Structures are given as structure tokens and as C-alpha cells.
Amino acid sequence: MQLVFADHPVPQTVTKSLFLAGPSPRDIHTIDWRHEAVRCLSDFDGTVFIPIPEHQFYAKSSDERVNSASWTYDGQTSWECECRHIADAIVFWIPRDIKGGMPGFTTNIEFGEDLHSGKIVYGRPDSAEKCRYLDKRMEELQLPIFNSLSDTLRHAMSLLGQGAPRKHGEVYIPLFIWNTHQFQSWYSNLKLAGNRLEKAKILHHAEFKPPKHIFSYILWVKIWIEKEKRYKENEFVFARKDINTVVAYYRIDNDTKIAIIKEFRSSVNNPDGFVYELPGGSAILPTEIDPLLNAKHELEEEVGLVIDDISRFKYLGRRQLVATLSSHQAELYSIELRKEEYEQLLEAEKKMKTFGVNDDTERTYVQLISISQLRDSFLDFSMLGMIYQALYFQS
């Protein structure tokens, strides 16, 4: 176990880490709960951030608790903020005792800042004062509340598992983001280009549970661009799970019909009020599944078309869709429909039959669109590009 105190430099390597957040004693006579925490963590083989200067933590008298000449309040605040960003889990143990020298006023601010971080683990003794509101907020997020320090720490350690070695700018990526396919796909290409992640901060994430798995996140980054010998730090990366998309088409006379879905999405920005797109999507599962099987599933789910012979799907490649904003990619497939399949979709369009997943509030409608109608349709440029790839660039 590596203990990192508030007067220590930020570590350049981590495998897994905990930050011990909560009230600190205001006098020498009050026992700091973090001593017990360190004993409970004796088998922990990671990094533990302790937001107290080392000499104060081990001080036996008031004289020994005097801050060193190098200590400043601003430095302490900056250290705490930075190390909370780095920590894979932030343990809030709050033995609040207002008259007893453990009011935890600053703790309330930090708790609010970290509540939606995806890293918070919370506990307090039954005797703790003024914790009702904190309890309520944890209950709203369906997160556990512990009443013993050992149980709180045990849970935090269980969340981290074996950890993952990270160094330099990588230490700013918490484990629950580091372990996602979304991050590793983006990061591996960043390194292949010769660039370097210098620093990062999670701004937001969306998860599905149980079990917990990450669908999307927003990451502020500072990147060294090797080919230009400069830093870029005024942008963020939006990442979500990759999608698998299908261009299902039918050739009729001198025309080609393409199966499109019409669906309301909150981000729609056209006067029709509906998004028009190719059948496709991502699997809301904690583990990755075969892209082809997911493409087949999306076609069935969104237009009601069951294709038993998956060899009919043709793989067309993988590309980013909105490279200036989002790092996710689409894996594209095409399939030429048979007459009976085309007629099935035609009937569904005529009857305005709805498809989709009710539990996800997804409601899709089939539309069959001709090549000649593409230019005046509400399909976005990424969809038009995939259709062009399928119909004109196939080998």
C-alpha cells in the first residue's frame, strides 16, 4: 500500500487508488479516523490518498502539528481536488460531531461535487450528526450506505478488483472509464498516431445497472500533438458505445429502395420532428457482443425483419461518424433483400406498424426510400454516407 499525503507530489503511476474523504480533526485531542482506515486497508495493494500533511497525520503533540513553511491553504485545496479526480474510488466516511471537533463543513462541498462522479462510496456511524440529507441523496442513486468504516472500505476495495497499471496522464482516467471499450478504442488510436494524453477530467458519464456498465461519458483532455509539437486542451471527448448499422436494400426495375427507420429522438433538429436513420444501434450489455449478431438483432428489433442466414450480411467497414465531437464508430453491413422481405416491409410501412423496445421508450416506423428521394430527405450526412458506401463502394 502506498500512502500519499497532502504534502506529497501527485503520483505518476497508479494501479488502483482510494481517496479518504471526510472530516479531519481540528485539534490534537481528536483521533483521526484515517488511522483506523489505514489499519483496515493493510491488505490493500494500491494507492491511498490522505488529505493531511504527513507530519500532521503522525503528530503526537500540538507542536508537531504545526504546518511546514512550504504548506499553503491554496496548495492543500489544489492537491485535494486533483487527487479526487485521480482516485478510482472516493471513500466518504463521515463521523460528524459538530461540537466534538469534526463538523465536516468542507466535506459537504466535496460530497456534492463527487456525488455523480461514479466513484463515491459512503458510510457514517449511526451516531453521526446531520447526515440525513447525504443518506437521502445516496438512496436516490440506489447506492449503498454503510454504518461501519471496515464495511465501507471493504466495499470500496471490492469495486476496484485487480486495478490496471496507468502512468503519467493515464492516472487521470479512473478505472471504471479505463476499462471500457469506448476509452480503449479511442486511446489506442491516439497512441498509434504518436500523441500523448497529458491530463484528463471526467465531466459526465451515463451508466446502466444492474450490473453497472458505462454507456457514455464526456472527458476533458489535454493532449500533446506530436506531429505539431503542441498541446490541445480546449476540447472534450464525448464517447458512447459503438453502433452496428445495416443498409437493407431492394432493387426494383431501375430503382433501389432502402429501408429507413423514423423515430423520435430528443436531439432531433429538423422541422419534421423525427430522426430518419438506418436500422442500427448498440447492445446495452456489460460486455461486448459480436457486431454482426448485433446488426442482425437491430434489424429485427427496429423493422421486424428476421434474417436467419447471417452469411447474407456483407461487412463494409468501420468508421467514425462525428469525428469533431464523438469518438464512437459505426460498423456497417449491407444486405440485399428478397422480394418477400421487401413486401413485408412495404406492408409494415403502409400500416404504420411500430417496432422498437418499449422498456427503452423506443418506437420506430419503417420507411422505404428511393435513391432519387435521398437528397430531399431528412437523413443526416452520416446516414447518406453509409448508404453511398453500401451501394456504390462495395467491392
Short mmCIF file of N, CA and C in Angstrom, two decimals, residues 161-331:
data_model
loop_
_atom_site.label_atom_id
_atom_site.label_comp_id
_atom_site.label_asym_id
_atom_site.label_seq_id
_atom_site.Cartn_x
_atom_site.Cartn_y
_atom_site.Cartn_z
N GLY A 161 -11.18 -4.27 -7.74
CA GLY A 161 -10.63 -5.52 -8.25
C GLY A 161 -9.12 -5.50 -8.33
N GLN A 162 -8.58 -5.99 -9.44
CA GLN A 162 -7.13 -6.05 -9.63
C GLN A 162 -6.54 -4.72 -10.09
N GLY A 163 -7.42 -3.78 -10.49
CA GLY A 163 -6.93 -2.49 -10.96
C GLY A 163 -6.34 -2.60 -12.36
N ALA A 164 -5.63 -1.57 -12.77
CA ALA A 164 -4.96 -1.54 -14.08
C ALA A 164 -3.81 -0.55 -14.00
N PRO A 165 -2.61 -0.95 -14.40
CA PRO A 165 -1.46 -0.04 -14.34
C PRO A 165 -1.66 1.16 -15.27
N ARG A 166 -1.45 2.35 -14.74
CA ARG A 166 -1.53 3.58 -15.53
C ARG A 166 -0.37 4.49 -15.13
N LYS A 167 0.09 5.28 -16.07
CA LYS A 167 1.23 6.16 -15.77
C LYS A 167 1.03 7.52 -16.44
N HIS A 168 1.66 8.52 -15.84
CA HIS A 168 1.64 9.89 -16.35
C HIS A 168 0.19 10.36 -16.55
N GLY A 169 -0.17 10.82 -17.73
CA GLY A 169 -1.53 11.33 -17.94
C GLY A 169 -2.62 10.29 -17.78
N GLU A 170 -2.25 9.02 -17.89
CA GLU A 170 -3.24 7.95 -17.74
C GLU A 170 -3.82 7.88 -16.32
N VAL A 171 -3.08 8.39 -15.33
CA VAL A 171 -3.56 8.29 -13.95
C VAL A 171 -4.84 9.09 -13.74
N TYR A 172 -5.14 10.00 -14.66
CA TYR A 172 -6.35 10.81 -14.53
C TYR A 172 -7.60 10.10 -15.06
N ILE A 173 -7.42 8.91 -15.58
CA ILE A 173 -8.55 8.13 -16.08
C ILE A 173 -8.95 7.10 -15.02
N PRO A 174 -10.10 7.27 -14.37
CA PRO A 174 -10.49 6.30 -13.34
C PRO A 174 -10.78 4.93 -13.95
N LEU A 175 -10.65 3.91 -13.12
CA LEU A 175 -10.77 2.55 -13.60
C LEU A 175 -12.06 2.28 -14.35
N PHE A 176 -13.18 2.81 -13.87
CA PHE A 176 -14.46 2.46 -14.48
C PHE A 176 -14.59 3.04 -15.90
N ILE A 177 -13.77 4.03 -16.23
CA ILE A 177 -13.69 4.53 -17.60
C ILE A 177 -12.57 3.81 -18.37
N TRP A 178 -11.44 3.66 -17.72
CA TRP A 178 -10.27 3.00 -18.33
C TRP A 178 -10.64 1.62 -18.88
N ASN A 179 -11.47 0.89 -18.18
CA ASN A 179 -11.79 -0.49 -18.55
C ASN A 179 -12.85 -0.60 -19.66
N THR A 180 -13.36 0.51 -20.16
CA THR A 180 -14.38 0.44 -21.21
C THR A 180 -13.77 0.29 -22.59
N HIS A 181 -14.51 -0.36 -23.46
CA HIS A 181 -14.09 -0.45 -24.87
C HIS A 181 -14.05 0.94 -25.49
N GLN A 182 -15.01 1.79 -25.10
CA GLN A 182 -15.06 3.14 -25.67
C GLN A 182 -13.74 3.88 -25.45
N PHE A 183 -13.23 3.83 -24.23
CA PHE A 183 -11.98 4.54 -23.94
C PHE A 183 -10.79 3.88 -24.63
N GLN A 184 -10.68 2.58 -24.51
CA GLN A 184 -9.50 1.89 -25.05
C GLN A 184 -9.42 2.00 -26.56
N SER A 185 -10.55 2.02 -27.25
CA SER A 185 -10.55 2.19 -28.69
C SER A 185 -9.99 3.56 -29.07
N TRP A 186 -10.49 4.59 -28.40
CA TRP A 186 -10.01 5.96 -28.67
C TRP A 186 -8.55 6.12 -28.28
N TYR A 187 -8.19 5.60 -27.12
CA TYR A 187 -6.83 5.81 -26.60
C TYR A 187 -5.79 5.05 -27.41
N SER A 188 -6.11 3.86 -27.86
CA SER A 188 -5.14 3.09 -28.64
C SER A 188 -4.82 3.81 -29.95
N ASN A 189 -5.83 4.43 -30.57
CA ASN A 189 -5.58 5.18 -31.80
C ASN A 189 -4.82 6.48 -31.53
N LEU A 190 -5.09 7.10 -30.38
CA LEU A 190 -4.33 8.30 -30.01
C LEU A 190 -2.84 7.97 -29.92
N LYS A 191 -2.53 6.85 -29.31
CA LYS A 191 -1.12 6.45 -29.17
C LYS A 191 -0.51 6.03 -30.51
N LEU A 192 -1.30 5.35 -31.33
CA LEU A 192 -0.80 4.94 -32.64
C LEU A 192 -0.40 6.15 -33.49
N ALA A 193 -1.10 7.27 -33.28
CA ALA A 193 -0.78 8.49 -34.02
C ALA A 193 0.44 9.20 -33.45
N GLY A 194 0.99 8.68 -32.34
CA GLY A 194 2.17 9.29 -31.73
C GLY A 194 1.84 10.39 -30.74
N ASN A 195 0.55 10.57 -30.43
CA ASN A 195 0.15 11.62 -29.49
C ASN A 195 0.18 11.11 -28.05
N ARG A 196 0.01 12.02 -27.11
CA ARG A 196 0.15 11.67 -25.70
C ARG A 196 -0.95 12.34 -24.87
N LEU A 197 -1.57 11.55 -24.02
CA LEU A 197 -2.55 12.09 -23.07
C LEU A 197 -1.81 12.68 -21.88
N GLU A 198 -1.94 13.96 -21.71
CA GLU A 198 -1.22 14.65 -20.64
C GLU A 198 -2.05 14.77 -19.37
N LYS A 199 -3.34 15.00 -19.53
CA LYS A 199 -4.21 15.20 -18.38
C LYS A 199 -5.65 15.00 -18.83
N ALA A 200 -6.54 14.70 -17.89
CA ALA A 200 -7.94 14.49 -18.23
C ALA A 200 -8.81 14.69 -17.00
N LYS A 201 -10.09 14.89 -17.25
CA LYS A 201 -11.06 15.02 -16.16
C LYS A 201 -12.42 14.56 -16.67
N ILE A 202 -13.04 13.64 -15.93
CA ILE A 202 -14.37 13.17 -16.28
C ILE A 202 -15.38 14.27 -15.94
N LEU A 203 -16.15 14.68 -16.95
CA LEU A 203 -17.16 15.72 -16.75
C LEU A 203 -18.55 15.13 -16.54
N HIS A 204 -18.79 13.98 -17.15
CA HIS A 204 -20.12 13.37 -17.04
C HIS A 204 -20.02 11.92 -17.51
N HIS A 205 -20.90 11.08 -17.01
CA HIS A 205 -21.00 9.72 -17.52
C HIS A 205 -22.43 9.23 -17.36
N ALA A 206 -22.81 8.28 -18.20
CA ALA A 206 -24.12 7.64 -18.12
C ALA A 206 -23.90 6.15 -18.02
N GLU A 207 -24.57 5.54 -17.07
CA GLU A 207 -24.38 4.11 -16.84
C GLU A 207 -25.71 3.39 -16.77
N PHE A 208 -25.66 2.10 -17.02
CA PHE A 208 -26.82 1.23 -16.88
C PHE A 208 -26.52 0.22 -15.78
N LYS A 209 -27.50 -0.07 -14.97
CA LYS A 209 -27.31 -1.04 -13.89
C LYS A 209 -28.67 -1.63 -13.54
N PRO A 210 -28.69 -2.79 -12.84
CA PRO A 210 -27.52 -3.63 -12.59
C PRO A 210 -27.24 -4.54 -13.79
N PRO A 211 -26.03 -5.07 -13.95
CA PRO A 211 -24.84 -4.61 -13.25
C PRO A 211 -24.34 -3.31 -13.86
N LYS A 212 -23.54 -2.59 -13.12
CA LYS A 212 -23.06 -1.30 -13.59
C LYS A 212 -22.19 -1.47 -14.84
N HIS A 213 -22.56 -0.75 -15.90
CA HIS A 213 -21.67 -0.65 -17.05
C HIS A 213 -21.91 0.69 -17.72
N ILE A 214 -20.88 1.20 -18.35
CA ILE A 214 -20.87 2.57 -18.86
C ILE A 214 -21.35 2.59 -20.30
N PHE A 215 -22.35 3.43 -20.56
CA PHE A 215 -22.83 3.62 -21.92
C PHE A 215 -22.09 4.78 -22.60
N SER A 216 -21.92 5.88 -21.88
CA SER A 216 -21.26 7.04 -22.48
C SER A 216 -20.57 7.87 -21.40
N TYR A 217 -19.69 8.75 -21.84
CA TYR A 217 -19.04 9.68 -20.92
C TYR A 217 -18.54 10.89 -21.69
N ILE A 218 -18.26 11.96 -20.96
CA ILE A 218 -17.64 13.15 -21.52
C ILE A 218 -16.34 13.39 -20.76
N LEU A 219 -15.26 13.53 -21.50
CA LEU A 219 -13.93 13.61 -20.91
C LEU A 219 -13.21 14.86 -21.43
N TRP A 220 -12.88 15.78 -20.49
CA TRP A 220 -11.98 16.87 -20.87
C TRP A 220 -10.57 16.31 -20.95
N VAL A 221 -9.84 16.73 -21.99
CA VAL A 221 -8.49 16.19 -22.18
C VAL A 221 -7.49 17.27 -22.53
N LYS A 222 -6.27 17.04 -22.13
CA LYS A 222 -5.12 17.82 -22.58
C LYS A 222 -4.20 16.85 -23.31
N ILE A 223 -3.98 17.10 -24.60
CA ILE A 223 -3.26 16.16 -25.45
C ILE A 223 -2.06 16.83 -26.09
N TRP A 224 -0.94 16.12 -26.08
CA TRP A 224 0.25 16.55 -26.81
C TRP A 224 0.16 16.00 -28.23
N ILE A 225 0.16 16.91 -29.21
CA ILE A 225 0.08 16.52 -30.62
C ILE A 225 1.50 16.43 -31.16
N GLU A 226 1.99 15.24 -31.33
CA GLU A 226 3.39 15.03 -31.65
C GLU A 226 3.77 15.64 -33.00
N LYS A 227 2.94 15.49 -34.01
CA LYS A 227 3.29 15.99 -35.34
C LYS A 227 3.31 17.50 -35.42
N GLU A 228 2.63 18.16 -34.48
CA GLU A 228 2.59 19.62 -34.48
C GLU A 228 3.38 20.23 -33.33
N LYS A 229 3.88 19.36 -32.43
CA LYS A 229 4.67 19.80 -31.28
C LYS A 229 3.93 20.87 -30.46
N ARG A 230 2.69 20.55 -30.10
CA ARG A 230 1.91 21.49 -29.29
C ARG A 230 0.85 20.74 -28.50
N TYR A 231 0.27 21.44 -27.51
CA TYR A 231 -0.82 20.89 -26.71
C TYR A 231 -2.16 21.36 -27.25
N LYS A 232 -3.18 20.54 -27.05
CA LYS A 232 -4.57 20.91 -27.31
C LYS A 232 -5.35 20.61 -26.04
N GLU A 233 -5.97 21.63 -25.46
CA GLU A 233 -6.65 21.41 -24.18
C GLU A 233 -7.96 22.19 -24.05
N ASN A 234 -8.54 22.61 -25.16
CA ASN A 234 -9.79 23.37 -25.09
C ASN A 234 -10.98 22.59 -25.66
N GLU A 235 -10.88 21.27 -25.63
CA GLU A 235 -11.96 20.44 -26.15
C GLU A 235 -12.28 19.31 -25.18
N PHE A 236 -13.42 18.69 -25.41
CA PHE A 236 -13.77 17.48 -24.67
C PHE A 236 -14.07 16.36 -25.66
N VAL A 237 -14.00 15.13 -25.18
CA VAL A 237 -14.32 13.96 -25.98
C VAL A 237 -15.62 13.38 -25.46
N PHE A 238 -16.61 13.28 -26.34
CA PHE A 238 -17.82 12.53 -26.00
C PHE A 238 -17.65 11.11 -26.53
N ALA A 239 -17.84 10.14 -25.68
CA ALA A 239 -17.70 8.74 -26.09
C ALA A 239 -18.95 7.98 -25.71
N ARG A 240 -19.41 7.14 -26.59
CA ARG A 240 -20.52 6.24 -26.30
C ARG A 240 -20.21 4.89 -26.91
N LYS A 241 -21.04 3.91 -26.64
CA LYS A 241 -20.80 2.58 -27.21
C LYS A 241 -20.90 2.65 -28.73
N ASP A 242 -20.05 1.90 -29.41
CA ASP A 242 -20.09 1.84 -30.86
C ASP A 242 -21.43 1.26 -31.33
N ILE A 243 -21.77 1.55 -32.59
CA ILE A 243 -23.02 1.05 -33.14
C ILE A 243 -22.76 0.12 -34.31
N ASN A 244 -23.75 -0.72 -34.60
CA ASN A 244 -23.72 -1.61 -35.75
C ASN A 244 -24.93 -1.26 -36.61
N THR A 245 -24.70 -0.96 -37.87
CA THR A 245 -25.72 -0.38 -38.74
C THR A 245 -25.89 -1.23 -40.00
N VAL A 246 -27.14 -1.26 -40.52
CA VAL A 246 -27.45 -2.10 -41.68
C VAL A 246 -28.09 -1.26 -42.78
N VAL A 247 -27.55 -1.36 -43.98
CA VAL A 247 -28.20 -0.84 -45.18
C VAL A 247 -28.91 -2.03 -45.83
N ALA A 248 -30.23 -2.08 -45.64
CA ALA A 248 -31.05 -3.14 -46.25
C ALA A 248 -31.73 -2.55 -47.48
N TYR A 249 -31.48 -3.12 -48.64
CA TYR A 249 -31.98 -2.51 -49.88
C TYR A 249 -32.59 -3.57 -50.80
N TYR A 250 -33.43 -3.06 -51.72
CA TYR A 250 -34.09 -3.95 -52.68
C TYR A 250 -34.07 -3.27 -54.04
N ARG A 251 -33.58 -3.99 -55.06
CA ARG A 251 -33.51 -3.43 -56.40
C ARG A 251 -34.82 -3.77 -57.13
N ILE A 252 -35.48 -2.74 -57.65
CA ILE A 252 -36.74 -2.92 -58.35
C ILE A 252 -36.74 -2.08 -59.61
N ASP A 253 -36.90 -2.72 -60.75
CA ASP A 253 -36.83 -2.05 -62.05
C ASP A 253 -35.51 -1.28 -62.14
N ASN A 254 -35.60 0.03 -62.37
CA ASN A 254 -34.39 0.86 -62.46
C ASN A 254 -34.14 1.65 -61.19
N ASP A 255 -34.70 1.20 -60.09
CA ASP A 255 -34.60 1.94 -58.83
C ASP A 255 -34.08 1.01 -57.74
N THR A 256 -33.68 1.62 -56.64
CA THR A 256 -33.27 0.86 -55.45
C THR A 256 -34.00 1.45 -54.26
N LYS A 257 -34.65 0.60 -53.48
CA LYS A 257 -35.36 1.02 -52.27
C LYS A 257 -34.51 0.68 -51.05
N ILE A 258 -34.45 1.60 -50.10
CA ILE A 258 -33.63 1.42 -48.90
C ILE A 258 -34.53 1.48 -47.68
N ALA A 259 -34.33 0.55 -46.75
CA ALA A 259 -35.13 0.52 -45.52
C ALA A 259 -34.58 1.54 -44.52
N ILE A 260 -35.43 2.49 -44.17
CA ILE A 260 -35.09 3.55 -43.23
C ILE A 260 -36.04 3.46 -42.04
N ILE A 261 -35.57 3.87 -40.87
CA ILE A 261 -36.49 3.96 -39.74
C ILE A 261 -36.73 5.43 -39.38
N LYS A 262 -37.94 5.70 -38.97
CA LYS A 262 -38.34 7.02 -38.49
C LYS A 262 -38.58 6.88 -36.99
N GLU A 263 -37.97 7.77 -36.23
CA GLU A 263 -38.03 7.63 -34.76
C GLU A 263 -37.86 8.99 -34.11
N PHE A 264 -38.62 9.23 -33.04
CA PHE A 264 -38.37 10.47 -32.30
C PHE A 264 -37.17 10.28 -31.39
N ARG A 265 -36.23 11.21 -31.48
CA ARG A 265 -35.10 11.29 -30.57
C ARG A 265 -35.02 12.73 -30.07
N SER A 266 -34.67 12.88 -28.81
CA SER A 266 -34.71 14.22 -28.19
C SER A 266 -33.77 15.20 -28.87
N SER A 267 -32.71 14.72 -29.49
CA SER A 267 -31.73 15.60 -30.12
C SER A 267 -32.10 16.00 -31.53
N VAL A 268 -33.26 15.58 -32.04
CA VAL A 268 -33.62 15.86 -33.42
C VAL A 268 -33.63 17.37 -33.67
N ASN A 269 -33.10 17.76 -34.82
CA ASN A 269 -33.01 19.17 -35.17
C ASN A 269 -33.40 19.35 -36.63
N ASN A 270 -34.66 19.03 -36.92
CA ASN A 270 -35.21 19.29 -38.25
C ASN A 270 -36.70 19.62 -38.09
N PRO A 271 -37.31 20.25 -39.07
CA PRO A 271 -38.70 20.70 -38.91
C PRO A 271 -39.72 19.58 -38.86
N ASP A 272 -39.33 18.37 -39.23
CA ASP A 272 -40.27 17.25 -39.19
C ASP A 272 -40.44 16.73 -37.77
N GLY A 273 -39.42 16.91 -36.93
CA GLY A 273 -39.51 16.46 -35.55
C GLY A 273 -39.20 15.00 -35.33
N PHE A 274 -38.72 14.31 -36.37
CA PHE A 274 -38.33 12.91 -36.25
C PHE A 274 -36.94 12.72 -36.86
N VAL A 275 -36.19 11.76 -36.32
CA VAL A 275 -34.91 11.36 -36.88
C VAL A 275 -35.17 10.27 -37.91
N TYR A 276 -34.48 10.37 -39.03
CA TYR A 276 -34.53 9.34 -40.06
C TYR A 276 -33.14 8.73 -40.16
N GLU A 277 -33.09 7.42 -40.00
CA GLU A 277 -31.79 6.76 -39.91
C GLU A 277 -31.87 5.33 -40.39
N LEU A 278 -30.71 4.73 -40.58
CA LEU A 278 -30.64 3.32 -40.91
C LEU A 278 -30.87 2.48 -39.66
N PRO A 279 -31.41 1.28 -39.81
CA PRO A 279 -31.53 0.40 -38.64
C PRO A 279 -30.16 0.14 -38.03
N GLY A 280 -30.06 0.26 -36.74
CA GLY A 280 -28.78 0.03 -36.08
C GLY A 280 -28.80 0.49 -34.65
N GLY A 281 -27.74 0.21 -33.95
CA GLY A 281 -27.63 0.62 -32.56
C GLY A 281 -26.56 -0.17 -31.85
N SER A 282 -26.52 -0.01 -30.54
CA SER A 282 -25.52 -0.70 -29.73
C SER A 282 -26.22 -1.58 -28.71
N ALA A 283 -25.55 -2.61 -28.30
CA ALA A 283 -26.09 -3.53 -27.31
C ALA A 283 -25.94 -2.93 -25.91
N ILE A 284 -27.03 -2.85 -25.17
CA ILE A 284 -26.96 -2.32 -23.81
C ILE A 284 -26.62 -3.47 -22.87
N LEU A 285 -25.40 -3.94 -22.98
CA LEU A 285 -24.92 -5.07 -22.19
C LEU A 285 -23.58 -4.71 -21.58
N PRO A 286 -23.24 -5.32 -20.42
CA PRO A 286 -21.96 -5.01 -19.79
C PRO A 286 -20.76 -5.52 -20.55
N THR A 287 -20.97 -6.47 -21.46
CA THR A 287 -19.86 -7.00 -22.24
C THR A 287 -20.14 -6.79 -23.73
N GLU A 288 -19.10 -6.75 -24.53
CA GLU A 288 -19.26 -6.57 -25.96
C GLU A 288 -19.81 -7.86 -26.58
N ILE A 289 -20.66 -7.71 -27.62
CA ILE A 289 -21.15 -8.88 -28.32
C ILE A 289 -20.70 -8.80 -29.78
N ASP A 290 -20.87 -9.89 -30.50
CA ASP A 290 -20.44 -9.94 -31.89
C ASP A 290 -21.18 -8.86 -32.69
N PRO A 291 -20.44 -7.97 -33.38
CA PRO A 291 -21.08 -6.87 -34.11
C PRO A 291 -22.09 -7.35 -35.15
N LEU A 292 -21.79 -8.42 -35.86
CA LEU A 292 -22.71 -8.93 -36.87
C LEU A 292 -24.01 -9.40 -36.24
N LEU A 293 -23.91 -10.10 -35.13
CA LEU A 293 -25.12 -10.56 -34.46
C LEU A 293 -25.93 -9.39 -33.94
N ASN A 294 -25.24 -8.36 -33.49
CA ASN A 294 -25.96 -7.18 -33.01
C ASN A 294 -26.66 -6.46 -34.17
N ALA A 295 -25.97 -6.38 -35.34
CA ALA A 295 -26.59 -5.76 -36.52
C ALA A 295 -27.85 -6.53 -36.92
N LYS A 296 -27.77 -7.85 -36.92
CA LYS A 296 -28.92 -8.70 -37.23
C LYS A 296 -30.06 -8.44 -36.24
N HIS A 297 -29.69 -8.34 -34.96
CA HIS A 297 -30.68 -8.11 -33.92
C HIS A 297 -31.35 -6.74 -34.09
N GLU A 298 -30.57 -5.71 -34.41
CA GLU A 298 -31.13 -4.36 -34.58
C GLU A 298 -32.10 -4.31 -35.76
N LEU A 299 -31.79 -5.03 -36.84
CA LEU A 299 -32.68 -5.07 -37.99
C LEU A 299 -34.02 -5.71 -37.60
N GLU A 300 -33.94 -6.76 -36.83
CA GLU A 300 -35.15 -7.43 -36.36
C GLU A 300 -35.93 -6.54 -35.39
N GLU A 301 -35.22 -5.89 -34.51
CA GLU A 301 -35.86 -5.09 -33.45
C GLU A 301 -36.51 -3.82 -34.01
N GLU A 302 -35.89 -3.19 -34.99
CA GLU A 302 -36.34 -1.87 -35.44
C GLU A 302 -37.22 -1.89 -36.68
N VAL A 303 -37.18 -2.97 -37.48
CA VAL A 303 -38.08 -3.05 -38.64
C VAL A 303 -38.83 -4.38 -38.71
N GLY A 304 -38.58 -5.28 -37.76
CA GLY A 304 -39.31 -6.54 -37.71
C GLY A 304 -38.87 -7.59 -38.71
N LEU A 305 -37.69 -7.43 -39.28
CA LEU A 305 -37.22 -8.34 -40.32
C LEU A 305 -36.23 -9.34 -39.73
N VAL A 306 -36.57 -10.62 -39.80
CA VAL A 306 -35.72 -11.68 -39.28
C VAL A 306 -34.92 -12.31 -40.42
N ILE A 307 -33.62 -12.26 -40.31
CA ILE A 307 -32.72 -12.86 -41.30
C ILE A 307 -32.03 -14.04 -40.64
N ASP A 308 -32.41 -15.25 -41.06
CA ASP A 308 -31.83 -16.44 -40.43
C ASP A 308 -30.42 -16.73 -40.92
N ASP A 309 -30.15 -16.46 -42.17
CA ASP A 309 -28.85 -16.76 -42.76
C ASP A 309 -27.95 -15.52 -42.64
N ILE A 310 -27.08 -15.51 -41.63
CA ILE A 310 -26.27 -14.31 -41.41
C ILE A 310 -25.18 -14.15 -42.47
N SER A 311 -24.95 -15.17 -43.27
CA SER A 311 -23.95 -15.04 -44.34
C SER A 311 -24.41 -14.05 -45.42
N ARG A 312 -25.68 -13.70 -45.41
CA ARG A 312 -26.20 -12.73 -46.38
C ARG A 312 -25.73 -11.30 -46.08
N PHE A 313 -25.34 -11.05 -44.84
CA PHE A 313 -24.86 -9.72 -44.48
C PHE A 313 -23.45 -9.53 -45.02
N LYS A 314 -23.19 -8.38 -45.60
CA LYS A 314 -21.87 -8.06 -46.13
C LYS A 314 -21.23 -6.98 -45.27
N TYR A 315 -20.05 -7.26 -44.77
CA TYR A 315 -19.32 -6.29 -43.94
C TYR A 315 -18.69 -5.24 -44.84
N LEU A 316 -18.91 -3.95 -44.49
CA LEU A 316 -18.42 -2.85 -45.32
C LEU A 316 -17.36 -1.99 -44.66
N GLY A 317 -17.12 -2.20 -43.38
CA GLY A 317 -16.08 -1.43 -42.72
C GLY A 317 -16.53 -0.72 -41.46
N ARG A 318 -15.59 0.00 -40.87
CA ARG A 318 -15.83 0.70 -39.60
C ARG A 318 -15.28 2.11 -39.72
N ARG A 319 -16.09 3.09 -39.36
CA ARG A 319 -15.67 4.49 -39.42
C ARG A 319 -16.30 5.29 -38.29
N GLN A 320 -15.65 6.40 -37.99
CA GLN A 320 -16.22 7.37 -37.06
C GLN A 320 -17.35 8.12 -37.77
N LEU A 321 -18.32 8.61 -36.98
CA LEU A 321 -19.47 9.30 -37.56
C LEU A 321 -19.41 10.81 -37.41
N VAL A 322 -19.03 11.28 -36.24
CA VAL A 322 -18.98 12.73 -35.97
C VAL A 322 -17.63 13.00 -35.31
N ALA A 323 -16.59 12.99 -36.08
CA ALA A 323 -15.22 12.98 -35.55
C ALA A 323 -14.87 14.25 -34.78
N THR A 324 -15.54 15.36 -35.04
CA THR A 324 -15.23 16.60 -34.32
C THR A 324 -15.87 16.63 -32.94
N LEU A 325 -16.72 15.67 -32.64
CA LEU A 325 -17.42 15.67 -31.35
C LEU A 325 -17.32 14.35 -30.61
N SER A 326 -17.62 13.27 -31.30
CA SER A 326 -17.76 11.97 -30.64
C SER A 326 -16.75 10.97 -31.16
N SER A 327 -16.22 10.15 -30.26
CA SER A 327 -15.20 9.18 -30.65
C SER A 327 -15.78 7.85 -31.09
N HIS A 328 -17.09 7.65 -30.97
CA HIS A 328 -17.65 6.33 -31.28
C HIS A 328 -17.63 6.07 -32.78
N GLN A 329 -17.69 4.79 -33.13
CA GLN A 329 -17.61 4.36 -34.52
C GLN A 329 -18.82 3.51 -34.88
N ALA A 330 -19.08 3.43 -36.18
CA ALA A 330 -20.14 2.56 -36.69
C ALA A 330 -19.51 1.45 -37.50
N GLU A 331 -19.97 0.24 -37.27
CA GLU A 331 -19.59 -0.90 -38.10
C GLU A 331 -20.74 -1.15 -39.06
#
